């Protein structure tokens, strides 16, 4: 019979008769055991050897069973079991328990007689010298001090370190977080949930909807008279609609100087303008930007998880380019939406065995047609198609960018042939061979940093975390190979620099506040993932995350409002022009497209009667055709214009020459001087009328 964990009767009797105290190990084990463990252990020891007929009194059997985890203070776990019965008596098992059923006493021994001694009124005194509800009395060695009753020990009886206490506190925090945890769509928890309002999908949708609502409010608060580009595109859209529906000639070759196809966005914007004016046209752009934010969330969720998607959408939605484009009736918003749609399609069908990713050809080609500069970002979509599909099938993933490139090229070539030679002139003048400016590289990069600097830095942090992911990570859409993760991080973060570097090459910051938004869209997934890693899995550094969001929110709100009030309000100047107009007269309005758009339908102010401050040709008295500043000055001296209005913002050089000619002319008088507050300071609009 095995003697492990059991003392024989002779050895136990010798120990009881000896005046020596038990060893420290025995005392510690006896103190750590729950009341009643010894009796139960003794029975278990006998059951371990069913052939034994030896009777071992439970009172002298020393058993060391497997101990349960030691209770910890109430703030970390449930309170320990009470050692006192409900009736106030000690809840201690009798240590003189009978031998287990089915066992016989050893030969020559008599069964132990039951204890017939009278019991104390307060209940039976536990064997072994134990007091009710207290620690065992080991022959004069009292139990540990009371302060140790609430000191947590680990499984070996060693006092737990503060790190262990902190870990248990974090366990309670994790339980709280799990109550509000947002499960990914592909997780087992999300799949097992029943559809309903309180499932995992609805909280995510509510958060995304809240982000979009904030974006809409911030965009709608930006209000001003139409920007010159808005007026030009909407007016051309009305002409294109009339040409499509009634066959009338537009009279102007918009293909030759538009930076996008005049038959794509302008007619769509003109339809909205006919319904609700400039507000409806701007609302259309807002819808495109809201859809872009939603697609960004879906893309990031598939790449880096739901929390990264929410953070990416939150960061992108409150940046200056997003808010500015959402309130501007130009073709930038629809072009960015089409790029986002193409990106979503290649990521959405990355794991599909069917060529559904080829659907991205059409939105990518339409994006380039809507705004020619979108071609700068199309290669990013094609490379992303390979990197997104590589974790599932690397061999077939190589085919995807090739197929997408060929398909998009075919669609673009077809559109180019249909547009004619005028499209080539417009592409060259506005995109490929655009005139160089005088802005320095430092100025261009500084302005780009002001618009997207915070989000770009967070994207760089996210790129570092993506590269340092272990081979076995929790993102199935991200390759386990480090070189592919590095390529993905460089691709997304580097795309944000394409627009600033291209405009730095051209030495111009014109429209930079709009173009940086295209690259920002591709860097936003990395920024969302970086923000998640900064905050931590248990919101350890949630203050940093809140600080980043607040900083982005404040900068985007202030910068977009400043950009929207960077041009003078033209409503008052146009009203003054209407006051002094005459049939058949000619008008010089510095922001000519604004006057043409706002006076559309006025029989006394046809587009042919309005001249702007950008280009003008004039036959002088000698029959010589002159242009530029000299043409404006000579026409003013001849009294050609009935009303002249300028504000030194459209074309300052030409407007300065116009103002000087008016001051020197005896046939014009200053009819109105209109004050307009702008983000750059107070501005004045001057209205001169022929006497």
XYZ file of C-alpha atoms in Angstrom:
691
model
C 0.000 0.000 0.000
C 1.240 3.439 -0.826
C 2.265 5.533 2.153
C 2.163 8.817 0.261
C 0.275 11.478 2.199
C -0.688 9.064 5.096
C 0.984 8.472 8.427
C 0.747 4.987 9.922
C -0.944 4.534 13.267
C 2.305 3.841 15.106
C 4.049 6.857 13.708
C 1.034 9.022 14.468
C 0.880 7.780 18.060
C 4.594 8.422 18.469
C 4.090 11.965 17.169
C 1.199 12.594 19.571
C 3.183 11.302 22.560
C 6.242 13.321 21.674
C 6.491 16.732 23.340
C 8.106 18.181 20.206
C 6.055 20.620 18.171
C 4.989 19.859 14.569
C 7.216 21.052 11.781
C 6.629 24.439 10.168
C 5.511 22.751 6.961
C 2.846 20.719 8.787
C 1.640 23.733 10.718
C 1.401 25.863 7.563
C -0.438 23.157 5.635
C -2.797 22.538 8.546
C -3.485 26.269 8.888
C -4.149 26.682 5.176
C -6.672 23.799 4.963
C -10.405 24.471 5.227
C -12.231 22.987 8.224
C -13.248 19.461 7.440
C -10.540 18.848 4.829
C -8.679 16.429 7.038
C -11.592 14.046 7.540
C -12.452 14.023 3.905
C -8.827 13.511 3.000
C -8.562 10.561 5.321
C -11.432 8.818 3.631
C -9.947 9.523 0.261
C -6.652 7.991 1.399
C -8.365 4.758 2.351
C -10.208 4.687 -0.930
C -6.895 4.931 -2.690
C -6.062 1.368 -1.510
C -9.271 -0.688 -1.439
C -7.457 -3.877 -0.350
C -6.323 -2.338 2.903
C -8.081 -3.313 6.114
C -6.059 -1.031 8.309
C -8.048 1.495 10.322
C -6.432 4.861 10.626
C -8.114 7.256 13.016
C -9.039 10.426 11.256
C -7.886 12.456 14.227
C -4.280 11.433 13.650
C -4.266 11.228 9.865
C -2.277 14.042 8.307
C -3.443 14.605 4.753
C -2.201 17.274 2.367
C -4.863 17.568 -0.334
C -4.752 19.935 -3.283
C -5.642 23.363 -1.955
C -8.033 25.698 -3.708
C -6.921 29.245 -4.547
C -6.688 31.391 -1.451
C -9.496 33.953 -1.177
C -8.489 37.542 -1.773
C -10.034 40.749 -0.418
C -13.591 41.539 -1.485
C -12.545 44.254 -3.887
C -10.733 41.679 -6.015
C -12.860 38.543 -5.624
C -15.827 37.054 -3.821
C -15.505 36.845 0.005
C -14.204 33.571 1.535
C -16.633 30.986 2.730
C -17.802 31.461 6.286
C -16.530 29.019 8.897
C -19.633 29.509 11.029
C -22.929 27.709 10.505
C -26.185 29.564 10.120
C -27.270 28.679 13.652
C -24.126 30.155 15.185
C -22.441 26.807 15.930
C -19.158 25.802 14.369
C -19.560 24.315 10.913
C -16.809 21.756 11.414
C -16.972 18.186 10.282
C -16.462 15.593 13.003
C -12.912 14.407 12.895
C -13.949 11.082 14.420
C -15.777 10.072 11.253
C -16.458 6.365 10.735
C -14.423 4.482 8.165
C -15.758 4.506 4.692
C -18.433 2.024 3.774
C -17.219 -1.279 2.404
C -13.968 -1.391 4.425
C -13.249 -3.822 7.258
C -11.111 -3.209 10.343
C -7.681 -4.668 10.355
C -7.271 -8.126 11.865
C -6.905 -8.041 15.616
C -8.248 -4.543 15.996
C -11.590 -3.366 17.280
C -13.556 -0.636 15.651
C -13.336 2.690 17.372
C -16.150 3.166 19.854
C -18.378 6.143 19.356
C -17.824 9.133 21.581
C -20.545 9.073 24.232
C -19.242 11.974 26.270
C -21.731 14.768 26.937
C -21.458 17.697 24.581
C -21.096 21.272 25.668
C -24.208 23.415 25.397
C -22.632 25.612 22.776
C -22.049 22.730 20.428
C -19.363 20.132 19.917
C -15.792 21.233 20.280
C -13.897 20.452 17.140
C -11.221 17.825 17.299
C -7.618 18.751 16.989
C -7.939 21.781 19.198
C -9.580 23.939 16.550
C -11.760 26.789 17.670
C -14.969 27.510 15.809
C -14.342 29.825 12.926
C -10.667 30.304 13.788
C -7.260 28.993 12.823
C -5.855 25.759 14.316
C -4.044 25.969 17.634
C -0.718 24.269 16.998
C 0.361 23.602 20.549
C 0.891 27.138 21.702
C 1.651 28.576 18.253
C -1.182 30.960 17.616
C -2.497 31.718 14.170
C -1.174 34.563 12.059
C -2.095 38.120 12.957
C -5.485 39.320 11.831
C -4.032 41.683 9.227
C -2.853 38.645 7.298
C -6.402 37.385 6.960
C -6.888 39.945 4.182
C -3.452 39.799 2.590
C -3.690 37.905 -0.702
C -1.408 34.901 -1.123
C -0.790 33.028 -4.320
C -1.084 29.267 -4.793
C 2.199 28.552 -2.981
C 1.386 30.741 0.004
C 3.765 33.504 -1.029
C 2.603 37.063 -0.529
C 1.471 38.477 -3.850
C 3.420 41.396 -5.272
C 1.767 44.706 -6.196
C 1.945 43.696 -9.870
C -0.297 40.734 -9.136
C -2.756 42.938 -7.292
C -2.766 45.304 -10.239
C -3.390 42.370 -12.566
C -6.469 41.377 -10.577
C -7.687 44.947 -10.674
C -7.201 44.925 -14.432
C -9.309 41.758 -14.573
C -12.230 43.676 -13.114
C -11.639 46.457 -15.641
C -11.567 43.915 -18.457
C -14.908 42.552 -17.345
C -16.326 46.080 -17.554
C -14.822 46.662 -20.980
C -16.183 43.357 -22.247
C -19.665 44.632 -21.475
C -19.215 47.420 -24.025
C -16.837 45.582 -26.334
C -17.572 45.994 -30.030
C -17.090 42.643 -31.697
C -15.814 42.413 -35.238
C -18.233 41.130 -37.844
C -16.060 38.069 -38.460
C -15.642 37.133 -34.792
C -17.375 34.131 -33.295
C -19.163 36.323 -30.767
C -20.635 38.465 -33.534
C -21.698 35.418 -35.534
C -23.447 33.871 -32.544
C -25.460 36.996 -31.755
C -29.078 37.089 -32.740
C -30.104 39.956 -35.000
C -31.638 42.849 -33.175
C -31.083 46.410 -32.108
C -28.667 45.603 -29.295
C -26.465 43.232 -31.276
C -22.868 44.141 -32.086
C -23.730 45.639 -35.469
C -26.108 48.288 -34.163
C -23.685 49.937 -31.707
C -21.109 50.162 -34.496
C -23.624 51.689 -36.846
C -24.702 54.127 -34.169
C -21.099 55.226 -33.625
C -20.460 55.616 -37.346
C -23.729 57.523 -37.672
C -22.697 59.820 -34.829
C -19.359 60.483 -36.507
C -21.113 61.335 -39.755
C -23.587 63.568 -37.946
C -20.747 65.584 -36.417
C -19.084 65.797 -39.821
C -22.306 67.062 -41.386
C -22.801 69.719 -38.719
C -19.228 70.972 -39.047
C -19.524 71.149 -42.840
C -22.896 72.874 -42.876
C -21.751 75.558 -40.466
C -19.354 76.825 -43.151
C -21.354 79.305 -45.186
C -20.390 82.015 -47.614
C -21.267 83.273 -51.060
C -20.304 80.963 -53.945
C -16.621 80.468 -54.572
C -15.524 81.332 -58.093
C -14.943 77.652 -58.928
C -18.411 76.732 -57.673
C -20.039 79.376 -59.832
C -18.049 78.328 -62.884
C -18.819 74.613 -62.604
C -22.504 75.081 -61.836
C -22.971 77.553 -64.675
C -21.204 75.231 -67.104
C -23.380 72.393 -65.830
C -26.515 74.294 -66.783
C -25.136 74.851 -70.265
C -24.195 71.188 -70.601
C -27.661 70.128 -69.451
C -29.253 72.376 -72.042
C -26.969 70.895 -74.678
C -27.871 67.327 -73.659
C -31.605 67.935 -73.453
C -32.236 70.502 -76.166
C -29.149 70.394 -78.356
C -28.243 74.048 -77.766
C -24.619 75.049 -78.054
C -22.682 75.804 -74.897
C -20.790 78.577 -76.666
C -17.676 77.844 -74.609
C -15.218 74.970 -74.930
C -15.027 73.958 -71.280
C -12.937 70.907 -72.184
C -9.967 73.114 -73.004
C -9.464 74.573 -69.539
C -11.405 72.479 -67.027
C -9.405 70.154 -64.764
C -12.162 67.551 -65.099
C -14.618 66.385 -67.718
C -17.368 69.048 -67.967
C -19.960 66.371 -68.775
C -19.600 64.416 -65.506
C -19.939 66.475 -62.330
C -21.148 69.885 -63.646
C -24.483 68.549 -64.987
C -25.054 66.642 -61.751
C -24.322 69.738 -59.692
C -26.561 71.805 -61.945
C -29.446 69.404 -61.316
C -29.052 69.920 -57.583
C -28.761 73.661 -58.142
C -32.065 73.724 -59.997
C -33.710 72.002 -57.044
C -32.349 74.045 -54.167
C -29.747 76.507 -55.379
C -26.203 76.639 -54.088
C -27.235 75.024 -50.801
C -28.506 71.891 -52.568
C -25.361 71.711 -54.697
C -23.200 71.909 -51.587
C -25.411 69.360 -49.875
C -24.653 66.963 -52.728
C -20.938 67.338 -52.028
C -21.602 66.710 -48.353
C -23.377 63.453 -49.197
C -20.365 62.353 -51.232
C -18.018 63.097 -48.329
C -20.249 61.323 -45.818
C -20.260 58.271 -48.078
C -16.470 58.524 -48.292
C -16.229 58.448 -44.507
C -18.467 55.383 -44.391
C -16.360 53.587 -47.002
C -13.221 54.468 -45.070
C -14.688 52.802 -41.994
C -15.514 49.647 -43.961
C -12.046 49.497 -45.526
C -10.214 50.000 -42.246
C -12.432 47.518 -40.418
C -11.500 44.807 -42.885
C -7.808 45.611 -42.669
C -7.241 46.390 -38.990
C -10.473 45.731 -37.095
C -13.576 47.574 -35.967
C -11.948 49.884 -33.438
C -9.378 51.005 -35.983
C -12.205 51.657 -38.441
C -14.060 53.823 -35.968
C -10.920 55.764 -35.078
C -10.009 56.246 -38.749
C -13.481 57.552 -39.553
C -13.399 59.882 -36.544
C -9.999 61.310 -37.477
C -10.797 61.707 -41.172
C -14.234 63.225 -40.632
C -13.012 66.276 -38.732
C -9.950 67.265 -40.765
C -9.823 70.461 -42.809
C -9.900 68.839 -46.281
C -12.911 66.695 -45.389
C -14.946 69.543 -43.934
C -13.950 71.972 -46.668
C -14.744 69.613 -49.542
C -18.011 68.642 -47.881
C -19.219 72.237 -48.134
C -17.867 73.101 -51.582
C -19.862 72.448 -54.756
C -16.924 71.304 -56.891
C -15.930 67.981 -58.404
C -13.389 67.191 -55.664
C -15.924 65.480 -53.397
C -17.357 63.108 -56.050
C -13.861 62.287 -57.312
C -12.713 61.329 -53.826
C -15.854 59.273 -53.303
C -15.198 57.317 -56.503
C -11.627 56.612 -55.413
C -12.934 55.427 -52.057
C -15.457 53.161 -53.764
C -12.771 51.594 -55.958
C -10.574 51.041 -52.907
C -13.413 49.417 -51.011
C -14.136 47.015 -53.864
C -10.563 45.719 -54.082
C -10.406 45.236 -50.313
C -13.900 43.791 -50.015
C -13.274 41.081 -52.612
C -9.665 40.403 -51.660
C -10.519 36.901 -50.402
C -12.942 36.082 -53.207
C -12.048 33.479 -55.813
C -14.168 35.310 -58.366
C -12.978 38.446 -60.205
C -15.423 40.781 -58.510
C -12.505 43.119 -57.831
C -12.679 44.147 -61.503
C -15.750 46.173 -60.603
C -13.277 48.737 -59.247
C -12.268 49.584 -62.827
C -15.336 51.731 -63.424
C -15.233 53.973 -60.323
C -11.475 54.375 -60.732
C -11.868 55.498 -64.344
C -14.784 57.770 -63.459
C -12.706 59.350 -60.686
C -9.984 60.229 -63.180
C -12.551 61.639 -65.582
C -14.219 63.659 -62.837
C -10.927 65.205 -61.714
C -7.782 64.527 -63.695
C -5.448 64.725 -60.711
C -7.145 61.600 -59.329
C -4.889 59.611 -61.648
C -2.112 60.280 -59.148
C -3.815 58.004 -56.606
C -5.100 55.206 -58.854
C -1.823 53.192 -58.731
C -2.198 53.044 -54.956
C -5.518 51.241 -55.415
C -3.962 48.718 -57.802
C -1.059 47.903 -55.483
C -3.437 47.686 -52.543
C -5.433 45.102 -54.498
C -2.347 42.872 -54.528
C -1.418 43.415 -50.884
C -4.985 42.816 -49.708
C -5.286 39.558 -51.661
C -1.782 38.243 -50.904
C -2.691 36.722 -47.483
C -5.263 34.511 -49.205
C -3.603 33.597 -52.505
C -0.270 35.154 -53.359
C -0.014 33.618 -56.832
C -3.399 34.887 -58.001
C -2.936 38.189 -56.188
C -0.220 39.204 -58.663
C -2.762 39.138 -61.478
C -5.082 41.642 -59.822
C -3.116 44.885 -60.291
C -2.336 43.890 -63.870
C -5.987 43.224 -64.685
C -7.095 46.434 -62.980
C -4.504 48.497 -64.846
C -5.503 47.097 -68.223
C -9.213 47.516 -67.557
C -8.887 51.097 -66.331
C -6.625 52.030 -69.231
C -9.170 50.701 -71.723
C -12.010 52.668 -70.151
C -9.964 55.878 -69.980
C -8.794 55.554 -73.568
C -12.370 55.083 -74.733
C -13.461 58.212 -72.874
C -10.510 60.160 -74.222
C -11.397 59.274 -77.788
C -14.993 60.311 -77.234
C -13.989 63.650 -75.690
C -11.846 64.724 -78.644
C -8.720 66.819 -78.880
C -10.028 69.522 -76.554
C -9.718 67.119 -73.629
C -6.001 66.745 -74.311
C -5.571 70.511 -74.107
C -7.424 70.662 -70.812
C -5.427 67.796 -69.300
C -2.173 69.420 -70.348
C -3.089 72.916 -69.142
C -4.518 71.911 -65.778
C -2.629 68.760 -64.786
C 0.341 67.394 -66.708
C 1.905 70.672 -67.911
C 0.445 73.044 -65.394
C 2.209 76.380 -65.156
C 4.753 76.611 -62.381
C 4.265 79.110 -59.596
C 6.594 80.918 -57.250
C 5.782 79.197 -53.960
C 8.747 77.558 -52.261
C 9.011 73.931 -51.209
C 9.029 74.994 -47.571
C 5.797 76.939 -47.947
C 3.989 74.084 -49.690
C 5.063 71.453 -47.169
C 4.308 73.769 -44.252
C 0.754 74.323 -45.433
C 0.297 70.604 -46.034
C 1.492 69.926 -42.494
C -1.026 72.396 -41.123
C -3.871 70.605 -42.885
C -3.014 66.934 -42.302
C 0.055 66.957 -40.034
C -1.565 65.526 -36.897
C -3.284 62.662 -38.688
C -0.160 61.914 -40.707
C 1.967 61.593 -37.566
C -0.567 59.173 -36.073
C -0.484 57.270 -39.375
C 3.290 56.935 -39.088
C 2.866 55.513 -35.588
C 0.319 53.066 -36.946
C 2.710 52.098 -39.740
C 5.384 51.222 -37.186
C 2.956 49.032 -35.261
C 1.825 47.297 -38.460
C 5.405 46.482 -39.413
C 6.179 45.188 -35.915
C 3.176 42.872 -35.785
C 4.119 39.262 -35.021
C 3.763 36.672 -37.732
C 0.675 35.278 -36.027
C -1.575 38.262 -35.471
C -5.306 38.901 -35.239
C -5.771 40.603 -38.617
C -6.482 38.018 -41.333
C -6.537 40.662 -44.063
C -2.949 41.683 -43.255
C -0.198 39.410 -44.499
C 1.874 37.460 -41.946
C 5.002 38.279 -43.961
C 6.793 41.311 -42.627
C 7.889 42.543 -46.038
C 4.283 42.681 -47.204
C 3.221 44.521 -44.060
C 6.071 46.945 -44.622
C 4.941 47.467 -48.201
C 1.378 48.094 -47.028
C 2.503 50.651 -44.447
C 4.772 52.464 -46.912
C 2.047 52.457 -49.571
C -0.677 53.958 -47.387
C 1.525 56.464 -45.568
C 3.437 57.466 -48.697
C 0.254 58.206 -50.639
C -0.470 61.070 -48.253
C 2.687 62.789 -49.535
C 1.892 62.540 -53.248
C -0.149 65.738 -53.529
C 2.206 67.947 -51.457
C 5.270 66.680 -53.320
C 3.617 67.144 -56.712
C 2.595 70.704 -55.912
C 6.005 71.406 -54.428
C 7.406 70.322 -57.789
C 5.091 72.848 -59.457
C 5.973 75.489 -56.830
C 2.326 76.300 -56.218
C 0.039 75.961 -53.214
C -3.135 76.593 -55.237
C -5.863 74.094 -54.278
C -3.477 72.338 -51.883
C -6.123 72.456 -49.157
C -8.295 70.252 -51.375
C -5.730 67.905 -52.903
C -4.194 66.798 -49.600
C -7.548 65.273 -48.704
C -7.102 62.617 -51.395
C -3.883 61.291 -49.911
C -5.229 61.669 -46.392
C -7.957 59.152 -47.198
C -5.370 56.438 -47.872
C -3.327 57.237 -44.766
C -6.390 57.313 -42.496
C -6.539 53.497 -41.971
C -3.023 53.565 -40.564
C -3.956 56.553 -38.408
C -6.958 54.677 -37.035
C -4.830 51.660 -36.183
C -2.163 53.874 -34.659
C -4.729 55.579 -32.441
C -6.005 52.194 -31.258
C -2.489 51.119 -30.303
C -1.840 54.423 -28.566
C -4.962 54.055 -26.431
C -4.151 50.420 -25.643
C -6.279 47.264 -25.510
C -7.740 48.147 -22.108
C -7.900 51.922 -22.620
C -4.744 52.398 -20.540
C -3.929 55.643 -22.319
C -7.391 56.804 -23.247
C -6.416 60.367 -22.331
C -3.923 60.413 -25.206
C -6.554 59.190 -27.645
C -9.029 61.812 -26.515
C -6.339 64.464 -26.809
C -5.544 63.467 -30.401
C -9.211 63.533 -31.377
C -9.809 66.883 -29.699
C -6.744 68.392 -31.379
C -7.812 67.103 -34.795
C -11.352 68.307 -34.206
C -10.255 71.792 -33.165
C -7.797 72.199 -36.038
C -10.217 70.910 -38.662
C -13.093 73.036 -37.421
C -11.017 76.207 -37.288
C -9.139 75.671 -40.544
C -12.223 74.781 -42.582
C -14.069 77.838 -41.281
C -11.067 79.997 -42.103
C -10.816 78.567 -45.619
C -14.517 79.125 -46.244
C -14.181 82.784 -45.356
C -10.975 83.393 -47.275
C -12.883 84.995 -50.166
C -15.089 88.066 -49.996
C -18.847 87.788 -49.942
C -20.074 88.786 -53.397
C -23.801 89.071 -52.676
C -23.646 92.782 -51.831
C -21.486 93.623 -54.847
C -23.840 91.775 -57.208
C -26.816 93.577 -55.662
C -25.086 96.906 -56.356
C -24.484 95.858 -59.958
C -28.186 95.065 -60.370
C -29.050 98.485 -58.983
C -27.116 100.310 -61.717
C -27.542 97.949 -64.663
C -28.928 99.042 -68.026
C -30.123 97.109 -71.067
C -27.272 96.138 -73.360
C -24.607 97.542 -71.016
C -21.304 95.853 -70.197
C -20.048 95.117 -66.713
C -16.599 94.473 -65.316
C -16.853 92.185 -62.305
C -13.565 90.860 -60.929
C -15.133 87.530 -59.921
C -16.959 87.227 -63.215
C -18.248 83.643 -62.743
C -19.949 84.693 -59.502
C -21.887 87.459 -61.232
C -22.764 85.180 -64.160
C -24.040 82.442 -61.853
C -25.965 84.728 -59.484
C -27.510 86.733 -62.345
C -28.403 83.677 -64.400
C -31.743 84.328 -66.046
C -31.486 88.126 -65.769
C -32.224 89.561 -69.265
C -30.171 92.685 -68.533
C -27.067 90.751 -67.516
C -26.324 88.038 -70.028
C -23.031 86.159 -69.662
C -21.712 87.873 -72.783
C -22.156 91.253 -71.079
C -19.982 90.374 -68.055
C -16.186 90.515 -68.076
C -13.915 89.175 -65.324
C -10.444 90.228 -64.181
C -8.665 87.151 -65.539
C -8.602 87.767 -69.270
C -9.803 90.527 -71.573
C -9.125 91.631 -75.134
C -9.852 95.071 -76.592
C -9.460 96.920 -79.894
C -7.998 100.341 -79.261
C -8.613 103.504 -81.297
C -5.794 102.664 -83.684
C -7.421 99.314 -84.455
C -4.849 97.319 -82.510
C -5.974 94.343 -80.468
C -4.540 94.546 -76.954
C -4.887 92.316 -73.888
C -4.026 92.367 -70.218
C -3.815 95.441 -68.000
C -3.528 97.801 -70.939
C -6.792 96.495 -72.373
C -8.646 97.126 -69.102
C -7.238 100.650 -68.779
C -8.029 101.613 -72.372
C -11.602 100.242 -72.142
C -12.217 102.204 -68.937
C -10.925 105.400 -70.509
C -13.345 104.806 -73.370
C -16.281 104.279 -70.965
C -16.944 100.748 -72.184
C -18.224 99.400 -68.846
C -21.394 100.610 -67.135
C -20.456 99.173 -63.723
C -17.033 98.098 -62.460
C -16.587 96.046 -59.265
C -13.376 94.674 -57.731
C -12.059 93.618 -54.321
C -8.327 92.875 -54.952
C -8.805 89.131 -54.339
C -9.499 87.528 -57.728
C -6.479 88.802 -59.692
C -4.707 91.445 -57.572
C -2.360 92.602 -60.339
C -5.081 93.260 -62.887
C -7.401 94.736 -60.260
C -4.711 97.194 -59.213
C -4.457 98.415 -62.809
C -8.253 98.666 -63.018
C -8.439 100.719 -59.813
C -5.730 103.098 -61.020
C -7.541 103.624 -64.322
C -10.822 104.360 -62.529
C -9.201 106.931 -60.237
C -7.736 108.680 -63.260
C -10.945 108.571 -65.307
C -13.316 111.572 -65.113
C -16.330 109.596 -66.326
C -16.608 107.141 -63.390
C -17.648 107.724 -59.811
C -17.385 105.533 -56.722
C -20.943 104.379 -56.003
C -20.360 101.953 -53.135
C -17.637 100.766 -50.805
C -18.707 97.492 -49.198
C -17.039 96.089 -46.090
C -16.625 92.305 -45.937
C -14.969 90.452 -43.035
C -12.688 87.607 -44.132
C -10.366 85.196 -42.387
C -7.432 87.258 -43.623
C -8.803 90.470 -42.151
C -11.244 93.153 -43.277
C -11.814 93.409 -47.019
C -13.496 96.034 -49.144
C -15.393 95.743 -52.380
C -15.528 98.832 -54.607
C -18.344 99.540 -57.062
C -17.808 102.257 -59.700
C -20.556 103.498 -61.992
C -20.265 105.481 -65.195
C -21.613 109.004 -64.816
